[in-house]
XYZ file of C-alpha atoms in Angstrom:
721
model
C 84.311 109.037 113.009
C 82.330 110.254 116.016
C 80.318 113.312 115.076
C 81.349 115.188 118.204
C 84.981 114.956 117.141
C 84.911 116.545 113.699
C 88.614 117.321 113.542
C 90.184 114.099 114.766
C 90.443 110.748 113.012
C 91.818 108.406 115.635
C 94.405 106.028 114.118
C 93.238 102.982 116.059
C 89.702 103.428 114.752
C 90.898 104.340 111.295
C 93.208 101.362 110.892
C 90.660 98.849 112.119
C 88.044 100.271 109.765
C 90.138 100.153 106.580
C 90.981 97.033 104.623
C 94.524 95.970 103.865
C 94.421 97.458 100.373
C 93.728 100.952 101.608
C 96.577 103.497 101.623
C 97.217 104.670 105.169
C 100.488 106.533 105.163
C 100.001 110.169 104.170
C 103.653 110.595 103.246
C 103.187 107.755 100.717
C 100.080 109.276 99.203
C 100.003 111.973 96.568
C 97.584 114.867 96.447
C 96.570 117.233 93.667
C 94.235 120.193 94.089
C 92.612 122.909 92.042
C 90.053 125.269 93.585
C 87.318 123.083 95.175
C 88.548 119.802 93.684
C 91.278 117.539 94.995
C 92.521 114.026 94.370
C 94.425 111.625 96.600
C 95.984 108.425 95.258
C 98.656 105.921 96.193
C 102.096 105.877 94.598
C 100.816 103.696 91.714
C 98.297 106.407 90.879
C 95.443 104.124 91.940
C 92.340 105.064 93.921
C 91.274 102.220 96.166
C 88.154 103.593 97.695
C 88.203 104.376 101.409
C 90.253 107.437 102.349
C 91.330 108.381 98.829
C 89.590 109.442 95.629
C 88.707 112.406 93.456
C 86.539 114.917 95.353
C 84.509 117.838 94.094
C 82.751 120.167 96.571
C 83.117 117.686 99.462
C 81.718 114.795 97.425
C 83.759 111.857 96.147
C 83.096 111.646 92.418
C 85.689 108.955 91.724
C 86.048 106.210 94.336
C 87.894 103.594 92.290
C 90.595 103.873 89.648
C 92.828 100.827 89.340
C 95.235 99.956 86.532
C 96.349 96.389 85.773
C 98.410 94.950 82.928
C 97.645 91.387 81.884
C 95.749 90.953 85.131
C 98.552 92.160 87.395
C 99.323 95.365 89.255
C 102.492 96.806 87.665
C 105.698 97.055 89.694
C 106.332 100.508 91.152
C 109.571 102.213 90.122
C 108.834 105.558 91.753
C 106.338 108.367 92.103
C 106.629 112.108 92.525
C 104.953 115.476 92.324
C 106.382 118.226 90.159
C 108.019 121.062 92.063
C 105.024 123.299 91.401
C 102.531 120.642 92.637
C 100.766 120.534 89.262
C 101.726 117.110 87.885
C 101.692 113.739 89.612
C 103.826 111.100 87.893
C 103.986 107.376 88.658
C 106.662 105.315 86.943
C 105.771 101.645 86.686
C 106.883 98.558 84.801
C 105.240 95.326 83.743
C 105.494 91.978 85.497
C 106.095 88.697 83.664
C 102.824 87.834 81.977
C 101.009 86.396 78.997
C 99.064 88.852 76.905
C 96.203 88.589 74.385
C 98.202 86.309 72.054
C 99.348 84.048 74.913
C 102.914 85.182 74.306
C 105.051 85.623 77.388
C 106.335 89.108 78.060
C 109.285 89.214 80.484
C 109.270 91.484 83.494
C 110.617 94.998 83.226
C 110.559 95.568 79.474
C 107.611 97.975 79.323
C 107.793 101.331 81.040
C 104.367 102.580 82.132
C 104.178 106.258 83.031
C 101.014 107.748 84.495
C 100.918 111.553 84.503
C 97.965 113.384 86.037
C 96.732 116.889 86.816
C 93.572 118.714 87.895
C 92.180 121.785 86.181
C 88.758 123.414 86.516
C 86.785 120.556 88.101
C 88.364 117.948 85.816
C 90.998 115.264 86.159
C 93.339 114.684 83.212
C 95.555 111.612 82.925
C 98.032 110.394 80.333
C 99.190 106.766 80.364
C 102.291 106.249 78.218
C 103.622 102.731 77.539
C 107.145 102.367 76.091
C 108.535 99.059 74.845
C 112.248 98.484 75.573
C 112.224 94.859 74.402
C 113.539 93.822 71.015
C 110.189 92.322 70.046
C 106.634 93.547 69.622
C 104.737 93.469 72.902
C 101.023 92.721 73.161
C 99.382 93.649 76.466
C 95.906 93.763 77.889
C 95.426 97.006 79.781
C 92.508 97.051 82.200
C 91.225 100.040 84.162
C 88.578 99.568 86.846
C 86.632 102.614 87.969
C 83.650 103.688 90.019
C 81.942 106.636 91.684
C 80.175 106.267 95.040
C 79.260 109.981 95.493
C 79.894 109.730 99.212
C 79.969 112.876 101.253
C 83.335 113.726 102.780
C 81.984 112.928 106.256
C 80.864 109.481 105.081
C 84.334 108.837 103.702
C 85.705 109.808 107.106
C 83.454 107.303 108.864
C 80.116 108.980 109.660
C 77.202 106.570 109.179
C 74.090 107.701 107.288
C 70.822 105.836 107.715
C 69.607 106.927 104.304
C 71.166 108.014 101.030
C 69.916 109.337 97.719
C 69.219 107.500 94.470
C 71.839 106.132 92.073
C 70.912 106.255 88.401
C 71.933 103.481 86.038
C 75.341 104.043 84.488
C 75.172 105.398 80.933
C 77.683 103.596 78.700
C 78.600 105.144 75.381
C 81.591 104.733 73.065
C 84.618 105.339 75.273
C 82.550 107.052 77.980
C 80.811 105.994 81.194
C 78.521 108.414 83.038
C 77.589 107.899 86.676
C 74.822 109.942 88.270
C 73.473 110.287 91.804
C 70.449 112.274 92.949
C 71.092 113.320 96.538
C 68.566 113.745 99.294
C 69.196 117.469 98.811
C 67.706 117.248 95.316
C 71.022 117.898 93.570
C 71.966 115.671 90.622
C 75.694 114.964 90.737
C 77.468 113.454 87.730
C 80.830 111.879 87.105
C 81.788 111.217 83.492
C 84.833 109.074 82.675
C 86.073 109.451 79.100
C 88.849 107.588 77.254
C 90.763 108.557 74.122
C 91.043 105.087 72.502
C 88.508 102.556 71.313
C 88.305 99.780 73.930
C 88.087 96.064 73.402
C 85.455 95.848 76.154
C 83.635 98.454 78.215
C 81.261 97.977 81.130
C 79.856 100.071 83.956
C 82.915 99.311 86.087
C 85.868 98.536 83.804
C 87.443 99.078 80.414
C 89.982 96.889 78.595
C 92.357 97.692 75.762
C 94.395 95.273 73.666
C 97.598 97.224 73.100
C 100.376 96.371 70.663
C 103.702 98.189 70.996
C 106.463 97.849 68.419
C 110.116 97.585 69.547
C 111.181 100.982 70.885
C 107.635 102.093 70.250
C 105.332 104.136 72.486
C 101.554 104.139 72.873
C 99.478 106.646 74.813
C 96.048 106.602 76.377
C 94.303 109.704 77.730
C 91.585 109.767 80.406
C 89.430 112.601 81.679
C 86.999 112.651 84.596
C 84.568 115.538 84.985
C 80.946 116.547 85.069
C 80.415 116.302 81.305
C 81.720 113.999 78.514
C 84.735 115.178 76.523
C 87.151 113.884 73.897
C 90.428 113.272 75.742
C 93.644 113.556 73.813
C 97.112 115.011 73.610
C 95.960 118.549 72.863
C 93.446 118.848 75.686
C 95.941 117.337 78.147
C 98.702 119.750 77.146
C 96.369 122.743 77.159
C 95.116 121.941 80.668
C 98.675 121.412 81.919
C 99.822 124.731 80.441
C 96.928 126.653 81.975
C 97.393 124.980 85.370
C 101.112 125.765 85.404
C 100.551 129.364 84.400
C 97.972 129.820 87.151
C 100.298 128.275 89.723
C 103.206 130.494 88.636
C 100.953 133.505 89.105
C 100.073 132.387 92.651
C 103.685 131.790 93.595
C 104.691 135.265 92.429
C 102.522 136.871 95.104
C 104.541 138.394 97.915
C 108.227 138.276 98.759
C 110.389 135.192 98.339
C 113.277 133.818 100.382
C 116.473 132.304 98.967
C 119.435 130.985 100.959
C 122.937 129.613 100.475
C 121.740 126.089 101.379
C 120.638 123.923 98.454
C 118.622 121.423 100.517
C 117.253 124.209 102.703
C 116.074 125.948 99.521
C 114.250 122.765 98.541
C 112.268 123.073 101.792
C 111.558 126.739 101.092
C 110.375 125.923 97.585
C 108.153 123.031 98.647
C 106.591 124.977 101.509
C 105.824 127.937 99.235
C 104.410 125.612 96.574
C 102.172 123.913 99.150
C 100.799 127.244 100.337
C 100.079 128.136 96.706
C 98.467 124.737 96.053
C 96.102 125.058 99.011
C 95.240 128.701 98.338
C 91.897 128.996 96.564
C 90.794 132.154 94.788
C 87.406 133.037 96.249
C 85.243 136.058 95.421
C 86.703 137.768 98.489
C 90.312 137.027 97.520
C 92.844 134.245 98.182
C 92.097 131.829 101.018
C 94.399 128.984 102.175
C 92.288 125.845 102.561
C 93.361 123.916 105.642
C 94.633 120.616 104.235
C 94.115 117.544 102.069
C 92.170 115.307 102.278
C 89.964 115.938 105.308
C 90.072 119.734 105.491
C 90.185 120.982 101.914
C 87.868 123.871 102.700
C 87.903 127.253 104.405
C 88.572 126.948 108.138
C 88.604 130.114 110.213
C 91.372 129.297 112.671
C 93.587 127.562 110.090
C 93.164 130.375 107.594
C 94.017 133.051 110.152
C 97.114 131.250 111.441
C 98.329 130.461 107.912
C 97.869 134.136 107.005
C 99.775 135.186 110.155
C 102.637 132.893 109.182
C 102.849 134.475 105.726
C 101.992 138.065 106.707
C 105.541 139.415 106.626
C 105.992 138.045 103.100
C 102.530 138.192 101.545
C 99.974 140.487 103.222
C 97.476 139.894 100.394
C 96.782 136.442 101.815
C 95.752 137.982 105.141
C 93.456 140.434 103.358
C 91.750 137.567 101.528
C 91.240 135.641 104.777
C 89.927 138.669 106.655
C 87.545 139.592 103.829
C 86.062 136.085 103.608
C 85.607 135.759 107.363
C 83.998 139.208 107.610
C 81.557 138.262 104.861
C 80.538 135.133 106.808
C 80.511 136.677 110.285
C 77.512 135.484 112.272
C 74.491 137.721 112.733
C 72.256 135.234 114.573
C 72.191 132.888 117.542
C 71.951 129.149 116.826
C 72.763 126.278 119.185
C 73.044 123.908 116.211
C 75.751 125.946 114.475
C 77.224 127.383 117.726
C 76.741 130.862 116.306
C 76.168 134.207 118.008
C 76.178 137.735 116.550
C 79.710 138.924 115.828
C 81.282 135.474 116.047
C 83.695 134.378 113.313
C 83.178 131.172 111.356
C 85.077 128.019 112.240
C 84.356 125.954 109.124
C 82.267 125.766 105.981
C 81.280 122.744 103.878
C 79.421 122.220 100.580
C 78.514 118.540 100.653
C 75.121 116.864 100.778
C 75.215 116.198 104.524
C 76.021 119.820 105.299
C 73.255 121.102 103.023
C 70.750 118.766 104.704
C 72.018 119.834 108.157
C 72.739 116.251 109.117
C 75.846 117.830 110.614
C 76.349 121.483 111.567
C 79.443 122.097 109.464
C 77.800 123.762 106.442
C 78.662 126.992 108.212
C 79.810 126.269 111.734
C 80.974 128.691 114.409
C 82.218 126.316 117.123
C 85.669 127.808 117.609
C 86.306 129.803 120.778
C 89.580 131.266 119.547
C 88.688 132.071 115.925
C 87.087 135.427 116.727
C 89.996 136.833 118.778
C 92.436 135.423 116.215
C 90.514 137.249 113.476
C 90.904 140.510 115.392
C 94.569 139.797 116.132
C 95.245 139.188 112.428
C 93.329 142.322 111.401
C 95.434 144.497 113.723
C 98.669 142.832 112.558
C 97.691 143.210 108.899
C 96.946 146.919 109.306
C 100.231 147.503 111.156
C 102.094 145.595 108.413
C 100.466 147.423 105.486
C 99.056 150.738 106.809
C 95.882 149.826 104.924
C 93.676 152.649 106.223
C 91.009 151.906 103.636
C 90.582 148.370 104.962
C 90.406 149.691 108.524
C 87.511 152.004 107.692
C 85.697 149.502 105.501
C 85.919 146.717 108.062
C 85.557 148.688 111.301
C 81.970 147.576 111.864
C 82.955 143.898 111.588
C 85.863 144.367 114.006
C 83.609 146.074 116.535
C 81.004 143.300 116.230
C 83.676 140.669 116.906
C 84.924 142.666 119.905
C 81.362 142.931 121.195
C 81.028 139.146 121.054
C 84.213 138.738 123.132
C 82.947 141.219 125.722
C 79.551 139.551 125.977
C 81.046 136.096 126.442
C 83.498 137.487 128.994
C 80.624 138.812 131.095
C 79.335 135.270 131.580
C 82.481 134.253 133.456
C 83.341 135.572 136.935
C 86.915 136.321 135.851
C 86.038 137.681 132.409
C 87.395 134.658 130.536
C 86.083 133.780 127.081
C 84.744 130.242 127.480
C 82.993 127.625 125.360
C 80.420 124.898 125.775
C 78.901 123.442 122.652
C 75.309 124.347 121.926
C 74.231 120.955 120.510
C 75.502 117.378 120.725
C 76.318 117.454 117.021
C 78.942 120.165 117.541
C 82.532 120.015 118.704
C 82.990 119.133 122.359
C 86.300 121.028 122.459
C 86.583 124.284 120.545
C 90.220 125.351 120.669
C 92.869 124.280 118.186
C 93.143 120.994 120.069
C 89.572 120.089 119.287
C 89.491 116.315 119.738
C 87.164 115.071 122.478
C 90.001 114.065 124.840
C 92.367 117.002 124.314
C 91.292 118.941 127.434
C 91.681 117.060 130.707
C 92.759 117.184 134.327
C 96.092 115.847 135.551
C 94.483 112.508 136.481
C 92.907 112.174 133.034
C 89.379 113.268 133.995
C 87.422 115.112 131.296
C 86.426 118.496 132.781
C 82.904 119.903 132.762
C 82.165 123.072 130.797
C 82.168 125.904 130.206
C 85.906 125.661 129.487
C 88.348 128.585 129.540
C 91.397 127.631 127.440
C 94.643 129.353 128.321
C 95.715 130.183 124.760
C 92.250 131.514 123.907
C 92.585 134.062 126.729
C 95.957 135.006 125.305
C 94.428 135.659 121.907
C 91.688 137.749 123.534
C 94.411 139.787 125.274
C 96.221 140.278 121.968
C 92.986 141.159 120.178
C 92.103 143.880 122.692
C 95.612 145.307 122.460
C 95.389 145.432 118.671
C 91.915 146.948 118.771
C 93.085 149.655 121.152
C 95.845 150.653 118.726
C 93.359 150.768 115.846
C 90.859 152.846 117.843
C 93.597 155.305 118.749
C 94.534 155.643 115.094
C 90.908 156.412 114.255
C 90.866 159.095 116.943
C 88.515 157.184 119.258
C 90.406 157.774 122.502
C 87.675 156.543 124.864
C 87.261 153.290 122.962
C 91.033 152.785 122.851
C 91.207 153.321 126.601
C 88.414 150.816 127.222
C 90.045 148.116 125.108
C 93.454 148.687 126.720
C 91.767 148.280 130.094
C 90.137 145.008 128.982
C 93.499 143.759 127.710
C 95.217 144.498 131.021
C 92.321 142.986 132.943
C 92.740 139.794 130.905
C 96.499 139.800 131.483
C 95.992 140.073 135.243
C 93.279 137.383 135.280
C 95.453 134.905 133.378
C 98.431 135.567 135.639
C 96.263 135.217 138.757
C 94.203 132.164 137.831
C 96.162 130.118 135.279
C 99.703 130.324 136.657
C 100.951 127.178 138.461
C 103.953 128.140 140.566
C 104.802 124.566 141.511
C 104.901 123.496 137.829
C 106.451 126.662 136.434
C 103.877 127.111 133.684
C 100.260 127.960 132.978
C 97.334 125.534 133.308
C 95.827 124.156 130.125
C 92.338 125.373 131.075
C 89.926 126.220 133.856
C 86.762 124.129 133.889
C 83.166 124.991 134.698
C 83.732 124.361 138.417
C 86.652 126.786 138.510
C 89.201 123.953 138.794
C 92.482 124.209 136.908
C 93.420 121.566 134.362
C 96.867 121.397 135.952
C 98.816 119.805 133.115
C 101.848 121.060 131.208
C 101.028 121.636 127.555
C 102.378 123.565 124.595
C 99.331 125.846 124.856
C 101.300 127.999 127.295
C 103.734 128.788 124.481
C 100.944 130.633 122.681
C 100.858 133.126 125.559
C 104.471 133.978 124.740
C 103.441 134.584 121.140
C 101.015 137.358 122.153
C 103.382 138.709 124.831
C 101.106 138.211 127.823
C 103.421 136.733 130.522
C 105.896 138.685 132.603
C 109.537 138.223 131.615
C 110.193 136.034 134.665
C 107.298 133.702 134.007
C 108.019 133.609 130.274
C 111.532 132.395 131.086
C 110.112 129.536 133.134
C 107.698 128.568 130.362
C 110.570 128.693 127.873
C 112.603 126.391 130.093
C 109.719 123.908 130.039
C 109.201 124.029 126.273
C 112.903 123.657 125.508
C 113.433 120.839 127.993
C 113.393 117.130 127.167
C 109.812 116.652 128.428
C 108.526 118.799 125.544
C 111.288 119.061 122.951
C 111.548 115.702 121.214
C 114.485 116.765 119.042
C 112.149 117.145 116.076
C 109.828 119.742 117.576
C 107.716 120.667 120.595
C 105.265 118.053 121.839
C 101.737 119.174 122.611
C 101.983 117.584 126.072
C 104.868 116.900 128.468
C 105.856 113.254 128.202
C 105.400 112.517 131.927
C 101.759 113.618 132.093
C 99.184 110.854 132.676
C 97.386 111.100 129.291
C 100.632 111.398 127.278
C 100.663 109.286 124.132
C 103.144 110.145 121.362
C 100.835 108.460 118.820
C 97.741 110.456 119.795
C 96.227 113.269 117.771
C 96.686 116.022 120.346
C 98.118 114.526 123.551
C 101.817 114.181 122.867
C 102.221 114.492 119.106
C 104.144 117.238 117.301
C 102.307 119.809 115.211
C 104.659 121.979 113.124
C 102.424 125.056 113.399
C 102.328 124.677 117.189
C 106.112 124.456 117.353
C 106.360 127.541 115.113
C 103.993 129.581 117.328
C 105.960 128.562 120.429
C 109.196 129.493 118.646
C 107.814 132.897 117.654
C 106.819 133.387 121.289
C 110.306 132.477 122.469
C 111.723 135.033 120.040
C 109.515 137.706 121.629
C 111.339 137.043 124.904
C 114.879 137.130 123.410
C 115.246 133.333 123.088
C 116.374 133.613 119.476
C 119.184 131.034 119.713
C 116.639 128.494 120.927
C 114.469 129.338 117.927
C 117.386 128.470 115.641
C 117.631 125.032 117.280
C 113.887 124.411 116.950
C 114.011 125.410 113.301
C 116.914 123.031 112.740
C 114.944 120.131 114.211
C 111.916 120.976 112.087
C 114.064 121.249 108.948
C 115.608 117.851 109.617
C 112.127 116.397 110.114
C 111.061 117.934 106.802
C 113.981 116.228 105.060
C 112.667 112.849 106.237
C 109.162 113.765 105.020
C 110.401 114.590 101.496
C 110.411 118.328 102.349
C 106.671 118.391 103.082
C 105.781 118.670 106.759
C 102.542 116.819 107.546
C 99.702 118.130 109.689
C 101.326 116.358 112.646
C 103.667 113.492 113.424
C 104.327 111.284 116.433
C 106.043 112.702 119.490
C 108.658 109.991 120.065
C 112.047 111.162 121.310
C 114.595 111.548 118.538
C 117.171 108.760 118.378
C 120.410 108.748 116.360
C 119.906 107.378 112.875
C 116.124 107.189 113.151
C 113.531 109.209 111.264
C 110.498 110.956 112.784
C 107.479 108.653 113.000
C 104.523 109.575 110.789
C 101.001 109.874 112.151
C 98.974 107.431 110.011
C 96.066 109.645 108.921
C 97.533 113.149 108.972
C 96.619 115.641 106.254
C 99.352 116.202 103.709
C 99.844 118.899 102.589
C 98.521 121.128 105.387
C 98.565 124.917 105.074
C 99.685 125.849 108.580
C 102.324 123.104 108.502
C 103.760 124.512 105.277
C 103.484 128.039 106.669
C 105.297 127.081 109.872
C 108.555 127.266 107.933
C 108.022 130.975 107.306
C 106.970 131.751 110.870
C 110.129 130.012 112.110
C 112.181 131.967 109.588
C 110.721 135.285 110.703
C 111.426 134.361 114.322
C 115.061 133.604 113.447
C 115.573 136.788 111.448
C 113.775 138.989 113.978
C 112.096 140.913 111.182
C 109.045 143.158 111.512
C 107.659 145.638 108.996
C 106.000 148.786 110.318
C 103.684 149.892 107.522
C 102.719 153.199 109.137
C 106.345 154.314 109.528
C 107.561 152.603 106.366
C 110.275 150.862 108.403
C 111.892 147.440 108.458
C 112.915 146.515 112.001
C 115.485 143.761 112.529
C 116.010 142.606 116.118
C 119.056 140.453 116.900
C 118.925 138.417 113.670
C 120.045 134.790 113.469
C 120.442 132.534 110.463
C 119.422 128.868 110.421
C 122.185 126.387 111.181
C 124.345 125.779 108.100
C 123.100 128.879 106.259
C 125.698 131.621 105.697
C 123.588 134.067 103.723
C 119.948 134.583 102.942
C 118.016 137.058 100.802
C 114.411 138.192 101.083
C 113.424 139.394 97.642
C 110.694 141.894 96.762
C 109.669 142.593 100.356
C 106.842 145.132 100.217
C 107.239 148.210 102.439
C 104.535 150.680 101.604
C 104.646 151.168 97.851
C 108.289 150.125 97.635
C 109.725 146.643 97.174
C 113.137 145.924 98.634
C 115.691 143.120 98.616
C 116.950 142.405 102.116
C 120.216 140.505 102.663
C 121.397 138.631 105.756
C 124.980 137.423 106.000
C 126.944 135.563 108.647
C 130.136 137.411 109.650
C 131.992 135.498 112.318
C 129.583 134.931 115.185
C 127.292 137.771 114.083
C 124.645 138.176 111.411
C 124.605 141.455 109.503
C 121.683 142.780 107.524
C 121.602 145.322 104.708
C 119.419 146.534 101.876
C 120.313 146.165 98.241
C 121.905 149.391 96.985
C 119.138 149.770 94.408
C 116.672 150.428 97.202
C 118.719 152.764 99.352
C 116.523 155.446 100.865
C 113.224 153.805 99.940
C 112.624 152.294 103.385
C 114.454 152.856 106.672
C 116.204 149.754 108.023
C 116.569 149.596 111.803
C 118.841 146.821 113.049
C 119.413 145.917 116.698
C 122.244 143.492 117.262
């Protein structure tokens, strides 16, 4: 992958680079995660060594894991993840073969079940073989394995001219230890341990001669970690119990939603489980890692948007994100890391290449919108929770972030917050569409910097508005007045310089020469989310987003389909990103387009059904056709936090719900229910110190809302029909 395009993995490059054995379809891969470890395999449970593997702290510690029976790959019956995302199970069966005794075993008489989980930097696997033949079966089970200790960026395609030193594999009874001493001086180990005595064991494979009586069952246990262990039934069950308990604890955080639709509830459950899976408990609190496999780390923008999506249900997630980002707020200027004092982090990595600064992403600040989004989230969190203690404790950080916005705004004649990367190793584009070709003119030209992105200015507007409200609450009237003035100045500048009357929308960006990137993109929908446009112009943007050029039937495309660079198979120029559709939908709801939000949510739900209830990072922007499924993007992350969270942002936009923490009120504005749902309950919604159950019910062509009688008087409910 080109270093200047850290976020994108272009499918054409990816597919040409990978061999035919490599899994390419994210919706046919299976991911497990615990804290800073994750594992991606194919449906057989195999790791084949290019884009998959077992990763620990951005290093691949298991690059090969392949099971064969009598020299053949077993037939796949099916594969699945448990509802709580803890266990991966592959169900396989044998092919016709001759085993150790040269006796023929017919196809389909041995059931092979691989069950796997991750817990505390270790992979646990149980292989159970059940004989359904009337005779004793003798099989030769072979497992190939390996550890290449490649950095995540190497796995993604970055070439390194030099690597560290591999130590000779240490082979003991039932255990193989791999070790690699990196150029950073760190010794990394991967120890593969087996529960049974093998027939043969080498540095790359192990073989077992297995005999299974009629109706009998044999089990083999495997563990992969940093130290040797003694795998077995007890350690497997103990790890599974602890992992499930920890996941249950995560999923209990915040309010939950339950509806009258069984399949719709499956989507709710999967989305909530994916958020819990990706949420890592850091010293500063919970943080939703962006996605698996490429972005299983803390990203600033992704974390903020995921927290915004979940804020109405689980404010604790926002607090964890805000606390982590404040702790890593920049205090220095560096062209290499694109940092300046007050700026909020874009990304952090722990791998060898990041430590050696071969790439800037160890702690990288190249995101133009992350800082205003941080401020926007902080203001929304405080409004939602009335957390005055957080406001006082974090005021200095908020002011430093605001100071950065003001300083950058002074560099532009119109006060826009712009970006231009400080070093060639950084990101060339620094908004959420951060691939190298995602910002362009109508004729396809790549614009010169510094670039002012339209949605980034919207976030700056929203940040100043939120800051003004916070300053007023602290009794700092002059500061509140100044920030309100900056917000209105930004509103006027965007309306004056980004609006394109002839196209009925806002330009994607303004380049370093002051020329508009006059293309129609979904970015304009983000302005609706922060409430910047006038009602008249918002209506025209809404008309664009809901029209056939943008709305594919599954969701909102990132680019109108008649623009020159449009490509439905691209990463950013015509694909559909669920979080982008959700932000646009929330913006439409701000301007009373709630019925349109219901339709967008319906399309996204139907897409989720085709993706086994798990929305990927993105999918292709082809127009929906009767009887056809949405087309997957070949190297999308799955699961992805802000894709899972998009469900809850869409739900909030439908219900029109907002919690005012300072007043202790629940405000419901013209609620709608998703298509096919007649009633819905939000359970344990926190309002101040109270928790309430909130019910929505369809009555004719209206939706009524009421509190459970148990909570009457604990929190005012204000409903506008």
